[in-house]
Amino acid sequence: MRLFAAVTPPLGAREELRRQVSAAASGGPERLRWTDPDDWHVTLAFYGEVPEERVAELCTRLGRAAHRHPPLELRVRGAGRFGDRVLWAGVTGDRPAPERLRRLADAAKAAGRRAGAPADDGHRYHPHLTLARARGDVHLAPLVERLADFGGATWAATELQLIRSTLPRSGVPGERPRHELLESWPLTG
Ligand code: 2AM
């Protein structure tokens, strides 16, 4: 199954961001697939396809990692893009939250490695909430500029989550992957 580890903003924080996104999105390019606020999450580690028999070990190790890391006070700030493919809102916090978030992401990656489900580790870790994905030929820079003043209230990430992502099979254009919370562990370090 296709799995990733994440922390998730609570409803209030997502609602606050959703209002700002809808305001900025109106009149934006049409070839963007906006993500569903119910699915907004900060990916810590993306494991991709994990064989069934490795999942229990991954859960055990993620549980231990959660036990060693404290809850995090985070907030949304600004926006950015990965090329012209992904539009995102940045996630930060007062020190030491950003460093702690990075350490939690490292721990989630290490849990995968040790459980035989290594995470995709090709990029520098940049905490974000994906807002939209482009299908090509869209210039995201103007949107990033429009969203530059994005800011939100502080929220607490209190648990580490393991989420299953099921890719759409129907072939219906615009259909999104389905996300399902498999397990979560309170951050108690
Ligand atoms: P994102 O964090 O930028 O939104 C499920 O696909 C989640 O894992 C998405 O949130 C996705 O991107 C993140 N992810 C990280 N690396 C990925 C990869 N190589 N392929 C697919 N998704 C990846």
mmCIF file of C-alpha atoms and ligand atoms in Angstrom:
data_model
loop_
_atom_site.group_PDB
_atom_site.id
_atom_site.type_symbol
_atom_site.label_atom_id
_atom_site.label_comp_id
_atom_site.label_asym_id
_atom_site.label_seq_id
_atom_site.Cartn_x
_atom_site.Cartn_y
_atom_site.Cartn_z
ATOM 1 C CA MET A 1 0.000 0.000 0.000
ATOM 2 C CA ARG A 2 1.067 3.566 -0.720
ATOM 3 C CA LEU A 3 1.932 5.293 2.551
ATOM 4 C CA PHE A 4 3.247 8.531 3.939
ATOM 5 C CA ALA A 5 3.790 10.059 7.398
ATOM 6 C CA ALA A 6 2.439 13.515 8.149
ATOM 7 C CA VAL A 7 1.204 16.028 10.664
ATOM 8 C CA THR A 8 -2.176 17.605 9.974
ATOM 9 C CA PRO A 9 -3.501 21.075 10.790
ATOM 10 C CA PRO A 10 -6.724 21.052 12.824
ATOM 11 C CA LEU A 11 -10.030 22.083 11.280
ATOM 12 C CA GLY A 12 -9.830 25.729 12.415
ATOM 13 C CA ALA A 13 -6.424 26.261 10.805
ATOM 14 C CA ARG A 14 -7.554 24.603 7.577
ATOM 15 C CA GLU A 15 -10.699 26.729 7.508
ATOM 16 C CA GLU A 16 -8.646 29.914 7.970
ATOM 17 C CA LEU A 17 -6.318 28.945 5.122
ATOM 18 C CA ARG A 18 -9.192 27.804 2.921
ATOM 19 C CA ARG A 19 -10.723 31.281 3.081
ATOM 20 C CA GLN A 20 -7.463 32.899 2.015
ATOM 21 C CA VAL A 21 -6.909 30.370 -0.752
ATOM 22 C CA SER A 22 -10.378 30.829 -2.234
ATOM 23 C CA ALA A 23 -9.924 34.596 -2.264
ATOM 24 C CA ALA A 24 -6.556 34.336 -4.005
ATOM 25 C CA ALA A 25 -7.589 31.525 -6.350
ATOM 26 C CA SER A 26 -10.535 33.218 -7.962
ATOM 27 C CA GLY A 27 -9.534 34.350 -11.415
ATOM 28 C CA GLY A 28 -6.414 32.180 -11.317
ATOM 29 C CA PRO A 29 -5.376 29.764 -14.058
ATOM 30 C CA GLU A 30 -7.870 27.026 -14.889
ATOM 31 C CA ARG A 31 -5.449 24.203 -15.458
ATOM 32 C CA LEU A 32 -4.833 23.807 -11.734
ATOM 33 C CA ARG A 33 -6.098 20.920 -9.634
ATOM 34 C CA TRP A 34 -6.806 22.371 -6.179
ATOM 35 C CA THR A 35 -6.373 20.020 -3.249
ATOM 36 C CA ASP A 36 -9.210 19.371 -0.821
ATOM 37 C CA PRO A 37 -8.742 21.203 2.526
ATOM 38 C CA ASP A 38 -9.825 17.965 4.247
ATOM 39 C CA ASP A 39 -6.671 16.373 2.825
ATOM 40 C CA TRP A 40 -4.226 19.144 3.725
ATOM 41 C CA HIS A 41 -1.226 17.735 5.567
ATOM 42 C CA VAL A 42 2.462 18.401 6.083
ATOM 43 C CA THR A 43 4.295 15.389 4.656
ATOM 44 C CA LEU A 44 7.149 14.219 6.867
ATOM 45 C CA ALA A 45 8.189 11.164 4.865
ATOM 46 C CA PHE A 46 6.800 9.618 1.701
ATOM 47 C CA TYR A 47 7.303 5.824 1.674
ATOM 48 C CA GLY A 48 5.603 4.993 -1.619
ATOM 49 C CA GLU A 49 4.460 1.378 -2.029
ATOM 50 C CA VAL A 50 5.125 -0.501 1.211
ATOM 51 C CA PRO A 51 4.764 -4.304 1.221
ATOM 52 C CA GLU A 52 1.986 -5.439 3.560
ATOM 53 C CA GLU A 53 4.419 -7.403 5.745
ATOM 54 C CA ARG A 54 6.481 -4.273 6.524
ATOM 55 C CA VAL A 55 3.616 -2.126 7.777
ATOM 56 C CA ALA A 56 3.522 -3.455 11.357
ATOM 57 C CA GLU A 57 7.250 -2.774 11.805
ATOM 58 C CA LEU A 58 6.851 0.691 10.306
ATOM 59 C CA CYS A 59 4.021 1.388 12.781
ATOM 60 C CA THR A 60 6.094 0.190 15.731
ATOM 61 C CA ARG A 61 8.980 2.451 14.767
ATOM 62 C CA LEU A 62 6.764 5.459 14.071
ATOM 63 C CA GLY A 63 5.131 4.959 17.464
ATOM 64 C CA ARG A 64 8.553 5.057 19.103
ATOM 65 C CA ALA A 65 9.513 8.181 17.144
ATOM 66 C CA ALA A 66 6.292 9.921 18.264
ATOM 67 C CA HIS A 67 7.101 9.021 21.836
ATOM 68 C CA ARG A 68 10.474 10.802 21.562
ATOM 69 C CA HIS A 69 9.275 14.043 19.896
ATOM 70 C CA PRO A 70 7.254 16.882 21.453
ATOM 71 C CA PRO A 71 4.082 18.501 20.037
ATOM 72 C CA LEU A 72 4.838 21.412 17.685
ATOM 73 C CA GLU A 73 3.440 24.924 17.504
ATOM 74 C CA LEU A 74 3.188 25.628 13.786
ATOM 75 C CA ARG A 75 1.598 28.181 11.499
ATOM 76 C CA VAL A 76 1.136 28.850 7.821
ATOM 77 C CA ARG A 77 3.285 31.547 6.312
ATOM 78 C CA GLY A 78 3.728 32.600 2.718
ATOM 79 C CA ALA A 79 3.536 30.498 -0.387
ATOM 80 C CA GLY A 80 5.886 28.938 -2.868
ATOM 81 C CA ARG A 81 6.096 26.475 -5.732
ATOM 82 C CA PHE A 82 8.020 23.479 -6.932
ATOM 83 C CA GLY A 83 8.748 24.530 -10.489
ATOM 84 C CA ASP A 84 5.460 25.056 -12.287
ATOM 85 C CA ARG A 85 4.065 21.793 -10.919
ATOM 86 C CA VAL A 86 3.098 22.340 -7.298
ATOM 87 C CA LEU A 87 1.743 25.400 -5.502
ATOM 88 C CA TRP A 88 2.077 25.315 -1.731
ATOM 89 C CA ALA A 89 1.640 27.251 1.502
ATOM 90 C CA GLY A 90 4.705 27.354 3.731
ATOM 91 C CA VAL A 91 4.665 25.931 7.257
ATOM 92 C CA THR A 92 6.800 27.413 9.983
ATOM 93 C CA GLY A 93 6.749 28.328 13.672
ATOM 94 C CA ASP A 94 8.742 30.133 16.318
ATOM 95 C CA ARG A 95 12.003 28.538 17.255
ATOM 96 C CA PRO A 96 12.519 25.749 18.057
ATOM 97 C CA ALA A 97 9.435 24.402 16.223
ATOM 98 C CA PRO A 98 10.953 24.427 12.688
ATOM 99 C CA GLU A 99 14.046 22.520 13.853
ATOM 100 C CA ARG A 100 11.839 20.097 15.767
ATOM 101 C CA LEU A 101 9.644 19.553 12.734
ATOM 102 C CA ARG A 102 12.715 18.757 10.668
ATOM 103 C CA ARG A 103 13.915 16.314 13.327
ATOM 104 C CA LEU A 104 10.515 14.650 13.365
ATOM 105 C CA ALA A 105 10.687 14.300 9.563
ATOM 106 C CA ASP A 106 14.176 12.774 9.884
ATOM 107 C CA ALA A 107 12.856 10.344 12.495
ATOM 108 C CA ALA A 108 9.929 9.365 10.236
ATOM 109 C CA LYS A 109 12.383 8.719 7.397
ATOM 110 C CA ALA A 110 14.656 6.689 9.680
ATOM 111 C CA ALA A 111 11.630 4.637 10.828
ATOM 112 C CA GLY A 112 10.971 3.777 7.184
ATOM 113 C CA ARG A 113 14.576 2.863 6.502
ATOM 114 C CA ARG A 114 14.736 0.560 9.505
ATOM 115 C CA ALA A 115 11.401 -1.054 8.683
ATOM 116 C CA GLY A 116 12.498 -1.794 5.113
ATOM 117 C CA ALA A 117 10.321 0.955 3.640
ATOM 118 C CA PRO A 118 12.814 3.697 2.764
ATOM 119 C CA ALA A 119 11.324 7.137 2.179
ATOM 120 C CA ASP A 120 11.809 9.121 -0.974
ATOM 121 C CA ASP A 121 14.629 11.402 0.127
ATOM 122 C CA GLY A 122 15.622 13.180 -3.028
ATOM 123 C CA HIS A 123 14.864 16.735 -1.933
ATOM 124 C CA ARG A 124 15.760 19.154 0.796
ATOM 125 C CA TYR A 125 12.982 19.046 3.385
ATOM 126 C CA HIS A 126 10.679 22.008 2.903
ATOM 127 C CA PRO A 127 7.592 21.834 5.134
ATOM 128 C CA HIS A 128 4.480 22.814 3.207
ATOM 129 C CA LEU A 129 0.814 22.196 2.495
ATOM 130 C CA THR A 130 0.186 21.432 -1.169
ATOM 131 C CA LEU A 131 -2.595 23.704 -2.397
ATOM 132 C CA ALA A 132 -2.710 22.848 -6.085
ATOM 133 C CA ARG A 133 -1.016 20.807 -8.763
ATOM 134 C CA ALA A 134 -0.625 21.988 -12.312
ATOM 135 C CA ARG A 135 -1.084 19.890 -15.378
ATOM 136 C CA GLY A 136 1.553 21.707 -17.331
ATOM 137 C CA ASP A 137 1.881 25.000 -19.090
ATOM 138 C CA VAL A 138 0.823 27.067 -16.103
ATOM 139 C CA HIS A 139 2.930 29.844 -14.649
ATOM 140 C CA LEU A 140 2.681 29.584 -10.904
ATOM 141 C CA ALA A 141 4.882 32.584 -10.085
ATOM 142 C CA PRO A 142 2.021 35.141 -10.260
ATOM 143 C CA LEU A 143 -0.083 33.011 -7.900
ATOM 144 C CA VAL A 144 2.795 32.663 -5.471
ATOM 145 C CA GLU A 145 3.065 36.416 -5.470
ATOM 146 C CA ARG A 146 -0.644 36.806 -4.823
ATOM 147 C CA LEU A 147 -0.380 34.419 -1.874
ATOM 148 C CA ALA A 148 2.831 35.906 -0.463
ATOM 149 C CA ASP A 149 1.052 37.512 2.498
ATOM 150 C CA PHE A 150 -0.496 34.259 3.581
ATOM 151 C CA GLY A 151 -0.441 33.952 7.314
ATOM 152 C CA GLY A 152 -2.385 32.110 9.908
ATOM 153 C CA ALA A 153 -2.832 31.589 13.607
ATOM 154 C CA THR A 154 -0.585 29.144 15.407
ATOM 155 C CA TRP A 155 -1.856 25.582 15.677
ATOM 156 C CA ALA A 156 -0.543 22.578 17.501
ATOM 157 C CA ALA A 157 0.607 19.433 15.732
ATOM 158 C CA THR A 158 -0.077 16.915 18.474
ATOM 159 C CA GLU A 159 0.176 13.601 16.649
ATOM 160 C CA LEU A 160 2.197 11.787 14.050
ATOM 161 C CA GLN A 161 -0.004 10.165 11.428
ATOM 162 C CA LEU A 162 0.467 7.325 8.976
ATOM 163 C CA ILE A 163 -1.754 7.951 5.966
ATOM 164 C CA ARG A 164 -2.660 5.652 3.106
ATOM 165 C CA SER A 165 -3.020 7.205 -0.311
ATOM 166 C CA THR A 166 -5.001 5.340 -2.937
ATOM 167 C CA LEU A 167 -4.482 6.570 -6.457
ATOM 168 C CA PRO A 168 -7.586 7.022 -8.604
ATOM 169 C CA ARG A 169 -8.182 4.241 -11.109
ATOM 170 C CA SER A 170 -11.264 5.452 -12.843
ATOM 171 C CA GLY A 171 -9.417 7.602 -15.353
ATOM 172 C CA VAL A 172 -11.906 10.391 -14.633
ATOM 173 C CA PRO A 173 -9.988 13.632 -15.210
ATOM 174 C CA GLY A 174 -9.440 15.639 -12.049
ATOM 175 C CA GLU A 175 -10.136 12.744 -9.697
ATOM 176 C CA ARG A 176 -7.820 12.895 -6.678
ATOM 177 C CA PRO A 177 -6.037 10.257 -4.622
ATOM 178 C CA ARG A 178 -8.061 9.143 -1.616
ATOM 179 C CA HIS A 179 -6.388 9.607 1.765
ATOM 180 C CA GLU A 180 -7.190 7.452 4.754
ATOM 181 C CA LEU A 181 -5.718 7.714 8.238
ATOM 182 C CA LEU A 182 -4.230 4.308 9.060
ATOM 183 C CA GLU A 183 -2.830 5.030 12.498
ATOM 184 C CA SER A 184 -1.742 7.966 14.651
ATOM 185 C CA TRP A 185 0.462 8.379 17.711
ATOM 186 C CA PRO A 186 0.463 11.347 20.121
ATOM 187 C CA LEU A 187 3.708 13.334 20.206
ATOM 188 C CA THR A 188 4.747 12.927 23.794
ATOM 189 C CA GLY A 189 8.522 13.585 23.862
HETATM 190 P P1 2AM B 1 3.257 16.936 -0.990
HETATM 191 O O1 2AM B 1 3.673 16.664 0.417
HETATM 192 O O2 2AM B 1 4.126 17.918 -1.690
HETATM 193 O O3 2AM B 1 1.805 17.295 -1.083
HETATM 194 C C1 2AM B 1 0.966 11.714 -0.845
HETATM 195 O O4 2AM B 1 1.261 11.569 -2.190
HETATM 196 C C2 2AM B 1 1.767 12.832 -0.222
HETATM 197 O O5 2AM B 1 3.169 12.529 -0.185
HETATM 198 C C3 2AM B 1 1.624 14.126 -0.979
HETATM 199 O O6 2AM B 1 1.301 15.088 -0.033
HETATM 200 C C4 2AM B 1 2.960 14.334 -1.626
HETATM 201 O O7 2AM B 1 3.438 15.598 -1.848
HETATM 202 C C5 2AM B 1 3.914 13.593 -0.739
HETATM 203 N N1 2AM B 1 5.059 13.117 -1.510
HETATM 204 C C6 2AM B 1 6.364 13.331 -1.222
HETATM 205 N N2 2AM B 1 7.176 12.732 -2.117
HETATM 206 C C7 2AM B 1 6.369 12.133 -3.021
HETATM 207 C C8 2AM B 1 6.601 11.374 -4.202
HETATM 208 N N3 2AM B 1 7.842 11.093 -4.642
HETATM 209 N N4 2AM B 1 5.526 10.957 -4.895
HETATM 210 C C9 2AM B 1 4.277 11.232 -4.471
HETATM 211 N N5 2AM B 1 3.991 11.921 -3.365
HETATM 212 C C10 2AM B 1 5.013 12.380 -2.646
#
